[in-house]
Short mmCIF file of C-alpha atoms in Angstrom, two decimals:
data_model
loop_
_atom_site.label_atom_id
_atom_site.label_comp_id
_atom_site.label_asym_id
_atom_site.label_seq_id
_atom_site.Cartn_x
_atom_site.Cartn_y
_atom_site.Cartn_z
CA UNK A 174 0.00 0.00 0.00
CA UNK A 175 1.63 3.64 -0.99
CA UNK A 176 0.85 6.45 0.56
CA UNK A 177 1.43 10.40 -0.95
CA UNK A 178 4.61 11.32 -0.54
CA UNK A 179 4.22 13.02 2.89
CA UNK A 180 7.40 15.27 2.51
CA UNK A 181 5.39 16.29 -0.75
CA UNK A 182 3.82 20.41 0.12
CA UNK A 183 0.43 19.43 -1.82
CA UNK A 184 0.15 16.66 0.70
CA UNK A 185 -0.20 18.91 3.39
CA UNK A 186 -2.64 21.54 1.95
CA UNK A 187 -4.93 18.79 0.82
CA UNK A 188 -4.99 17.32 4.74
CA UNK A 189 -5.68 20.54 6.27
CA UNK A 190 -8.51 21.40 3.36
CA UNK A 191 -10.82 17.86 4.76
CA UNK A 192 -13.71 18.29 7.33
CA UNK A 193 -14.11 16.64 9.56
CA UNK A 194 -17.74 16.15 10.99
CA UNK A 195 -18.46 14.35 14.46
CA UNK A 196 -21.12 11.95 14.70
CA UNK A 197 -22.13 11.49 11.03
CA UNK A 198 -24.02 9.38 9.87
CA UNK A 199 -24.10 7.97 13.01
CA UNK A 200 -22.55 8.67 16.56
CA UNK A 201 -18.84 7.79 16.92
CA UNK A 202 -18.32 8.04 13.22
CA UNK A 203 -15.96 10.98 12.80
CA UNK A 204 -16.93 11.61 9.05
CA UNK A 205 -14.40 12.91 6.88
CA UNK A 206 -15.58 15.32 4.58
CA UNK A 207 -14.28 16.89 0.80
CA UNK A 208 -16.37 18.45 0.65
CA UNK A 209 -14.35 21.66 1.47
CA UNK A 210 -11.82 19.88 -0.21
CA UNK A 211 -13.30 21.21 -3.65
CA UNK A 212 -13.53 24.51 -1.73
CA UNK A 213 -10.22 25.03 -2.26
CA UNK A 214 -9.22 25.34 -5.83
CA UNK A 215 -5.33 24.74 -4.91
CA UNK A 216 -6.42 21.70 -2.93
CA UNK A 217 -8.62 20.43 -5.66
CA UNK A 218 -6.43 20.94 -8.32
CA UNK A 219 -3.47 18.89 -6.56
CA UNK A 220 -5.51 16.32 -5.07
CA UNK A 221 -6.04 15.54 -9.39
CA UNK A 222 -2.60 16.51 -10.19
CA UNK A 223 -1.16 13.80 -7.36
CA UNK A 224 -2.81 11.19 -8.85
CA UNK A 225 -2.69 12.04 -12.63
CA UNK A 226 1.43 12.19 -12.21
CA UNK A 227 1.24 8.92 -10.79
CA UNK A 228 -1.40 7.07 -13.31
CA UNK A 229 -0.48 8.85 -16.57
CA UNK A 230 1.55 6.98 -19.23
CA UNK A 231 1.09 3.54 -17.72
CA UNK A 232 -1.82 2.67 -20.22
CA UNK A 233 -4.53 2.49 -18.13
CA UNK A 234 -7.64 2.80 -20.49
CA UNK A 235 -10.22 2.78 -17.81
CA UNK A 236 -11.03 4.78 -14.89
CA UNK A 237 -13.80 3.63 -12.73
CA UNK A 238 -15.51 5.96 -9.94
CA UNK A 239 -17.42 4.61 -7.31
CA UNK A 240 -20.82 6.52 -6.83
CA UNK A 241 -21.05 8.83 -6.21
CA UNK A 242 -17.75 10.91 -4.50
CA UNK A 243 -15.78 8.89 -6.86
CA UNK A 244 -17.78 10.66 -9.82
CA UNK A 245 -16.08 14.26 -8.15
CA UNK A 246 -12.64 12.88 -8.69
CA UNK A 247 -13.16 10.25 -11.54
CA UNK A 248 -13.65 12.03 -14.05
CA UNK A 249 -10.90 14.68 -14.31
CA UNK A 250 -8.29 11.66 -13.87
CA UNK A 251 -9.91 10.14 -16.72
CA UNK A 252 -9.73 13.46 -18.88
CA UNK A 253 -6.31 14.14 -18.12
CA UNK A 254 -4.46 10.86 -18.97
CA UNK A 255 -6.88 10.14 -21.51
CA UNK A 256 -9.28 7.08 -20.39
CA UNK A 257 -12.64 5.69 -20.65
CA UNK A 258 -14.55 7.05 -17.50
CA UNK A 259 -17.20 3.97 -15.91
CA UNK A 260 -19.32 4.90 -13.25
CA UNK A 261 -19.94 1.80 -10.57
CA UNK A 262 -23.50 2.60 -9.55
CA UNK A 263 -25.92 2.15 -6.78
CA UNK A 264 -28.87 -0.91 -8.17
CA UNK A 265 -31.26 1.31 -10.37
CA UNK A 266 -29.72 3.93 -11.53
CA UNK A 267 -27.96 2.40 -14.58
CA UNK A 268 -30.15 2.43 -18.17
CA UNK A 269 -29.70 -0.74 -19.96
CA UNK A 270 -28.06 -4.00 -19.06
CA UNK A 271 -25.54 -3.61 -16.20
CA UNK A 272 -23.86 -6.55 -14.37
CA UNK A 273 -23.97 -6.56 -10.62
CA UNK A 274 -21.98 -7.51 -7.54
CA UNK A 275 -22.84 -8.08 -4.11
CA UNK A 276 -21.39 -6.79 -1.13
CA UNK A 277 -21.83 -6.69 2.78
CA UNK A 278 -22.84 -3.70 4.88
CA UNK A 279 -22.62 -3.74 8.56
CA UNK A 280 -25.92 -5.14 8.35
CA UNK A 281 -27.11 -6.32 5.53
CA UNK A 282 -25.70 -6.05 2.12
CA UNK A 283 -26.42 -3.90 -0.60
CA UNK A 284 -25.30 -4.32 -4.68
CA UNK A 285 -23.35 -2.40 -7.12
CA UNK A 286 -23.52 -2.19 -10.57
CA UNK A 287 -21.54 -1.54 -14.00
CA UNK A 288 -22.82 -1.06 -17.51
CA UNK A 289 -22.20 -4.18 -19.98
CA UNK A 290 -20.00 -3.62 -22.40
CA UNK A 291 -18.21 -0.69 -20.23
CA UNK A 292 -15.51 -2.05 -20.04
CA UNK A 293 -13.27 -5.12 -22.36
CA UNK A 294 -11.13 -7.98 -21.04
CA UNK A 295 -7.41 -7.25 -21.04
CA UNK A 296 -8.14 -3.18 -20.51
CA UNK A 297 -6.03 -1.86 -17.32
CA UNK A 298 -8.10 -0.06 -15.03
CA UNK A 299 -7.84 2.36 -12.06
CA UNK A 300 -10.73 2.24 -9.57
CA UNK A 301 -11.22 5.54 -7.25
CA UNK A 302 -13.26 6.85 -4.57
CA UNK A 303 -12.83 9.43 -2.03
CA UNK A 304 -12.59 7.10 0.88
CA UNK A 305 -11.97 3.91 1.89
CA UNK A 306 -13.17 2.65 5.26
CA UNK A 307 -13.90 -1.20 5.48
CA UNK A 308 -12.88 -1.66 1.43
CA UNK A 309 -16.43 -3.17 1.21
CA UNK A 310 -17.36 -1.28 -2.06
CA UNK A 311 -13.74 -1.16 -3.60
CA UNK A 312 -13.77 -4.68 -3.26
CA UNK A 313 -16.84 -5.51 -4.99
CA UNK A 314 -15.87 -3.03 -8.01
CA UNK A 315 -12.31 -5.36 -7.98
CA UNK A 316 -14.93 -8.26 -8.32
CA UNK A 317 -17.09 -6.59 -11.25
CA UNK A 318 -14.04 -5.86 -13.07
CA UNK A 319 -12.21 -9.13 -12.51
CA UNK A 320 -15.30 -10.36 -14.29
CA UNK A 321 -15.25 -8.88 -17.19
CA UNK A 322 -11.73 -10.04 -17.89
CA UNK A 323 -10.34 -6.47 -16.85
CA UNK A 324 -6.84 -5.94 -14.90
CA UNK A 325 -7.72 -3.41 -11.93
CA UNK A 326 -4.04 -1.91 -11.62
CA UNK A 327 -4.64 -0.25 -8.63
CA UNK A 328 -7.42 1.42 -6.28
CA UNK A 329 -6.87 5.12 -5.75
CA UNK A 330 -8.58 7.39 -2.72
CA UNK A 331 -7.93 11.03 -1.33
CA UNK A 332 -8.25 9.44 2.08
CA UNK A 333 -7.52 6.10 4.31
CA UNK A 334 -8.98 4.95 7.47
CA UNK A 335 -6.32 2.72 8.27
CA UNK A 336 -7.84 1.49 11.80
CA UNK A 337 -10.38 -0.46 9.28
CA UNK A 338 -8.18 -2.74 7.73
CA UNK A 339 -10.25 -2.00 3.65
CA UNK A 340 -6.43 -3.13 2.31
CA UNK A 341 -7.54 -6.13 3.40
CA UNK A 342 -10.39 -6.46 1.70
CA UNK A 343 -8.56 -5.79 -1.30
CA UNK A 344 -7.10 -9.16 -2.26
CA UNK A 345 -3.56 -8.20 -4.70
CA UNK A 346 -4.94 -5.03 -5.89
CA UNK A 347 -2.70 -2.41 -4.53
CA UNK A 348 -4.00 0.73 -2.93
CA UNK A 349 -2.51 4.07 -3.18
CA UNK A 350 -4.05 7.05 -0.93
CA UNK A 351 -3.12 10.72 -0.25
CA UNK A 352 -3.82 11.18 3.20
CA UNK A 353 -4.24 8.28 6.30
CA UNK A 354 -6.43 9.71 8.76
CA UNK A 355 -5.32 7.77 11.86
CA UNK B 1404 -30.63 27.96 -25.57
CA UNK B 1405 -29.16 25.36 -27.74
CA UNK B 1406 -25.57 25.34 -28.23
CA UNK B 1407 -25.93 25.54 -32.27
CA UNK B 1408 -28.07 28.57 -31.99
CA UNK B 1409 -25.81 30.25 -29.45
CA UNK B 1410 -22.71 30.22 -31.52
CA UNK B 1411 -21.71 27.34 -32.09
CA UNK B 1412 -23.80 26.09 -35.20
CA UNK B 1413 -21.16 24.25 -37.66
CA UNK B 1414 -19.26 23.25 -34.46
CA UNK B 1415 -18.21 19.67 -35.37
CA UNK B 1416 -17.88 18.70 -31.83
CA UNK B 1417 -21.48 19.00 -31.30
CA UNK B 1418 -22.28 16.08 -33.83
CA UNK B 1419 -20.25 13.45 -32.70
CA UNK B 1420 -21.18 14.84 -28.54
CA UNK B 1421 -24.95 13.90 -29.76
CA UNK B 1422 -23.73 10.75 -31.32
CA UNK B 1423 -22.23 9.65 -28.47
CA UNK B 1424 -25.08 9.50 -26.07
CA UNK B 1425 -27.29 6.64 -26.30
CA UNK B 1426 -30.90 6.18 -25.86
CA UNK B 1427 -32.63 3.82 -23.88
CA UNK B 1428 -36.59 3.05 -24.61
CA UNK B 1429 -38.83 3.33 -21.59
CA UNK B 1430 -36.18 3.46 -19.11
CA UNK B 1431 -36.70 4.50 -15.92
CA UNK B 1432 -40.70 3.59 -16.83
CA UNK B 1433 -42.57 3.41 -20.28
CA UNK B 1434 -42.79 6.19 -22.61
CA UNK B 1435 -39.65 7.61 -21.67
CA UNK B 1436 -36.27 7.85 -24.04
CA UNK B 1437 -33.56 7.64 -21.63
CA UNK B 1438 -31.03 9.96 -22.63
CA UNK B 1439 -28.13 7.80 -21.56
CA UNK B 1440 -24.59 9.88 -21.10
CA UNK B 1441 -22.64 7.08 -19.81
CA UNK B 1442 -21.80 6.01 -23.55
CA UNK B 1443 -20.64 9.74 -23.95
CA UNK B 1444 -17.76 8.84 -20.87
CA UNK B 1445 -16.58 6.13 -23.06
CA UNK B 1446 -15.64 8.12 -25.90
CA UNK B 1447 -12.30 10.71 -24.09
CA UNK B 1448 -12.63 12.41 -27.09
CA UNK B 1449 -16.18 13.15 -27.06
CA UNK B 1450 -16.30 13.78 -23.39
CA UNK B 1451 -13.41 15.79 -23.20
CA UNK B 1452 -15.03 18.13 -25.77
CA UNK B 1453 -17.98 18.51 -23.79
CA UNK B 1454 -15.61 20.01 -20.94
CA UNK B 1455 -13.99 22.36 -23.54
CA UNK B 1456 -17.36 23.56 -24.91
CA UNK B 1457 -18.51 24.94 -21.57
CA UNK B 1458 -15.00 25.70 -20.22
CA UNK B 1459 -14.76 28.34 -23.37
CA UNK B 1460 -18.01 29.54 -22.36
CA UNK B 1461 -17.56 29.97 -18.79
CA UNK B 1462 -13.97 30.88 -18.61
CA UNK B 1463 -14.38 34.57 -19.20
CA UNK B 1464 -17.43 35.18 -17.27
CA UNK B 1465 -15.88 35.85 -14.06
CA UNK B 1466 -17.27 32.19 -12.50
CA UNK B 1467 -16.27 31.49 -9.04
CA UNK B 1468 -19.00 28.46 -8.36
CA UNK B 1469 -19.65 25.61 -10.34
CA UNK B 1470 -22.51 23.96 -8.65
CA UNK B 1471 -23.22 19.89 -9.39
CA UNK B 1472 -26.60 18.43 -9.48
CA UNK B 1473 -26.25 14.56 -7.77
CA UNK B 1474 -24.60 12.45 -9.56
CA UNK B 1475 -24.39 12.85 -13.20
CA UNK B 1476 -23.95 16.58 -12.95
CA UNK B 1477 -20.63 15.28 -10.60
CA UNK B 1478 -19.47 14.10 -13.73
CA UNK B 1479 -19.00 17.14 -15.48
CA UNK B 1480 -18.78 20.14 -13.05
CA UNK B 1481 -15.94 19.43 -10.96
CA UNK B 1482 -13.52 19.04 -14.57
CA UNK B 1483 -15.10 22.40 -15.80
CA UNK B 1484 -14.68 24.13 -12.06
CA UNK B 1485 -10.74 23.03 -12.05
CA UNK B 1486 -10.15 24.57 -15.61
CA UNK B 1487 -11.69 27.82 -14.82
CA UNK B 1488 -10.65 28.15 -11.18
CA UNK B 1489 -14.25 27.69 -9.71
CA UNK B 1490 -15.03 25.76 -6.38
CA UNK B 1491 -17.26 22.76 -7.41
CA UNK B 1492 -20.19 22.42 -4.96
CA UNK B 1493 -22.44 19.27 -4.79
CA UNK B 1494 -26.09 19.59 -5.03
CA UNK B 1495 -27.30 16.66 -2.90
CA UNK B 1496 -30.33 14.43 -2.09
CA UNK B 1497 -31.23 14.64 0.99
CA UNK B 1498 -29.49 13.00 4.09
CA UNK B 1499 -25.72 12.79 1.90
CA UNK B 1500 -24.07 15.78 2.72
CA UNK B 1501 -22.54 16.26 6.47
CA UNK B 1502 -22.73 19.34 8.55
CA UNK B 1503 -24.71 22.13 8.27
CA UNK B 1504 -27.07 22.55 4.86
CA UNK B 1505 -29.85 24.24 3.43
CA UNK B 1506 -32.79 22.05 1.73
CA UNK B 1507 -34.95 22.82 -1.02
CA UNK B 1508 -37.77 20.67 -2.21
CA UNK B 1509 -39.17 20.26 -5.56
CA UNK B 1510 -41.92 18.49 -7.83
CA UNK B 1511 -41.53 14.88 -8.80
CA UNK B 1512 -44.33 13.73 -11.38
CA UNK B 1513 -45.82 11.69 -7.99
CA UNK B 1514 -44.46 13.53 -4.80
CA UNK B 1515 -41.70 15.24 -4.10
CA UNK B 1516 -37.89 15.37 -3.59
CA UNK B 1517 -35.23 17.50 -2.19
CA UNK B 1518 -32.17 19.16 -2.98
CA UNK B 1519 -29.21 19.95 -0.34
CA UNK B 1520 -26.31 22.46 -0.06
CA UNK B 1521 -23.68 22.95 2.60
CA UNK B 1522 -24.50 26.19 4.58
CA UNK B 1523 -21.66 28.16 3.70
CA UNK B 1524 -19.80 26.83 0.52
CA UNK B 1525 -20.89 29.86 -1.21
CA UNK B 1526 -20.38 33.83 -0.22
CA UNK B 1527 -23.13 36.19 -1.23
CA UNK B 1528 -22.59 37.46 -4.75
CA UNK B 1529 -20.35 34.67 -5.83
CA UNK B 1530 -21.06 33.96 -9.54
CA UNK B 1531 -22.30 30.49 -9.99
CA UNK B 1532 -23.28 28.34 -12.32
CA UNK B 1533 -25.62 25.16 -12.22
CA UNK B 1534 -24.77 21.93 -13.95
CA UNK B 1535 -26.77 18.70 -14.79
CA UNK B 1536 -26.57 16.13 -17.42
CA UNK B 1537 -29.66 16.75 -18.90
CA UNK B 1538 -32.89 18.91 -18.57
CA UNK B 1539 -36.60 17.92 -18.82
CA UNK B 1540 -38.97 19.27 -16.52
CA UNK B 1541 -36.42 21.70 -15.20
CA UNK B 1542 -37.46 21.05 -11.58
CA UNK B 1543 -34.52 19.57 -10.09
CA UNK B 1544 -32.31 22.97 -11.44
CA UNK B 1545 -34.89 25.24 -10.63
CA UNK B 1546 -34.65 24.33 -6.97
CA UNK B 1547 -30.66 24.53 -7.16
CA UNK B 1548 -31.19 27.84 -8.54
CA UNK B 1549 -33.47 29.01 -5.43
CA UNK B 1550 -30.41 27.19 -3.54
CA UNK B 1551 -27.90 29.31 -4.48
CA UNK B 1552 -30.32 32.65 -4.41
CA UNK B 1553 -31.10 31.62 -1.06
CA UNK B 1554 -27.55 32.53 0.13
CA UNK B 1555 -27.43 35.49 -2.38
CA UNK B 1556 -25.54 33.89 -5.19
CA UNK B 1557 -25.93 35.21 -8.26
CA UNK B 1558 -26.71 32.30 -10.97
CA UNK B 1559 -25.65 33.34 -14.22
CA UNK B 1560 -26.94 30.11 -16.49
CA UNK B 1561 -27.68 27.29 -16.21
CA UNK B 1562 -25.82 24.75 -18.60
CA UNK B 1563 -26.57 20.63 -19.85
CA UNK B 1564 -25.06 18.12 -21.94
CA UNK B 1565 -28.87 17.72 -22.88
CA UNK B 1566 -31.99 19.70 -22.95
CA UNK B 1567 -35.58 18.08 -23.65
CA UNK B 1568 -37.48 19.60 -26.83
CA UNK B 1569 -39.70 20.99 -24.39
CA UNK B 1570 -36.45 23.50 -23.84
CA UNK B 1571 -36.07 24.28 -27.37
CA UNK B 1572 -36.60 28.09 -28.38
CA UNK B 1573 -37.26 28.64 -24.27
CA UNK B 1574 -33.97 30.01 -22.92
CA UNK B 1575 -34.75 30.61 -19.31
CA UNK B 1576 -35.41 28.52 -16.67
CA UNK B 1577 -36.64 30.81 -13.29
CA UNK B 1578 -35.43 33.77 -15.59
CA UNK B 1579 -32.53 32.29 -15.61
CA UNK B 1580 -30.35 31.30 -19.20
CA UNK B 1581 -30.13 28.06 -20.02
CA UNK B 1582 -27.32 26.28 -21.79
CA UNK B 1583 -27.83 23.29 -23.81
CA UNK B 1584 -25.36 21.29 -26.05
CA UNK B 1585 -27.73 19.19 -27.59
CA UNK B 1586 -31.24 18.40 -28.54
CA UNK B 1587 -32.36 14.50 -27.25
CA UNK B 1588 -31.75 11.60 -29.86
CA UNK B 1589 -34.58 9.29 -31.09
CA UNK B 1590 -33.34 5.68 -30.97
#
């Protein structure tokens, strides 16, 4: 698992530009928020920049967001180095035929889903959101991928709760993150 | 108004932007032609030229808010608000967003729904613009319009990939202009 280069001076302005809110959704959940994040047009503009120096020129043809934070920072990755953008949506919300995945909530489980035809076996794709906690989602948008035949190179978020152990969840697929909010 | 009469008629971006976005019959119910964008964020061409059309708009227009509607207008504000030095603000259903927001609810066809914004993202007289994939009924951007009036924001247009042929030859929505790249496809 990489981290940002901490000694890096966008590291720092990106950390300091995150919210944090107490008690959402739920109490004891400090939620970490970006929204302020894109606030900050510095901030916002690095946090891209980070991740576009590290992706670009690697040919990765497909960069998938995870709805819907991941559809804030998706996109602009996908611009800049010149990929297919693939949104990984909540059941419903994709028009025609989508493949799905499982995955387990706290309680419960809930599903998420990809367009057919999004993506082709043998294309190299990064997978981002803004967070990960307990790597449930990343992990089931590593599953809809793998099933398609596609290589995820790597899973890419602004932010890490480390304390919940989501690297684990991600089988080989490395995980590269900005900021680890201990 | 629609991009081709606003400028931008001949623009050979426009055609394949239109061709890139497929339709889906009677999706989310009967009767309805899905206009489906995702095939448009396939094509980096395409898509990128979608950023550029609106990014040569806004640019010059003194922009300091480019405001999302959840989720498909996440797709294409925060890429526009990085090129022209905006903040990108999400518009969100209700419940998402943490902290402190305002709520404004609007018209479904059965019911309604509601819009969100953080209390404070935006400063009174910051020029802002509203962005969604596509227009119909215009009642999800009219209530992010009354949004960002509500904290004194001053919403310049309004701008989508694309506009219902309701929209056509009506260029404001709350009196506000509306942008449109392209008119909906039949199948």
């Amino acid at each position: 698992m990489a981290t940002g280069d901490a000694s890096d001076p966008r590291i720092a302005g990106i950390a300091k530009s995150i919210r944090v809110i107490p008690d959402f959704p739920k109490p004891g959940i400090l939620f970490q928020d970006i929204t302020t994040l894109l606030l900050h047009t510095k901030a916002f503009r690095d946090t891209i920049d980070l991740f576009v120096e590290r992706y670009q020129g690697k040919g990765i043809s497909v960069v998938a967001g995870v709805e819907a934070r991941g559809f804030i920072f998706g996109p602009p990755i996908a611009l800049a180095i010149g990929a297919k953008f693939v949104p990984m949506r909540k059941p419903n919300k994709l028009p025609g035929p989508v493949i799905a995945e499982e995955y387990s909530l706290e309680y419960g489980t809930d599903k998420m889903e990809m367009h057919e035809g999004a993506v082709e076996a043998g294309e190299k794709v990064l997978v981002i959101d803004d967070l990960i906690a307990t790597g449930g989602t990343l992990g089931a948008a590593i599953r809809l991928l793998g099933r398609v035949g596609a290589h995820v190179v790597e899973c890419a978020c602004v932010i890490e709760l480390p304390e919940l152990k989501g690297r684990d969840r991600l089988g080989d697929t490395p995980l590269f993150v900005l900021v680890s909010s201990a | 108004m629609f991009a081709h009469e606003n400028g931008l008629q001949g623009d050979p971006r426009l055609k394949a932007i239109s061709d890139a976005i497929r339709v889906i019959p009677h999706f989310p119910k009967h009767g309805i032609m899905f206009q489906d964008i995702t095939t448009l964020l396939l094509n980096p061409k395409a898509f990128k030229d979608v950023i550029d059309i609106f990014v040569e708009r806004y640019r010059h227009m003194d922009i300091s808010v480019v405001a999302g509607v959840e989720a498909r207008g996440f797709m294409f504000g925060p890429s526009i608000a990085l090129a022209i030095g905006a903040k990108f603000v999400p518009l969100r259903k209700s419940g998402k967003l943490p902290g402190k927001v305002i709520s404004e609810s609007y018209a479904l066809e059965y019911g309604t729904d509601c819009l969100e914004m953080h209390v404070g993202a935006i400063q009174p007289v910051e020029r802002a613009i509203v962005i969604d994939d596509i227009v119909a009924t215009g009642g999800t951007l009219s209530a992010g319009i009354r949004l960002l009036e509500r904290v004194q924001a001053e919403v310049v247009e309004c701008a989508c990939v694309v506009g219902v042929t309701g929209f056509k030859g009506e260029s404001k929505l709350k009196g506000k202009p509306l942008f449109i790249l392209v008119e909906p496809r039949e199948v």
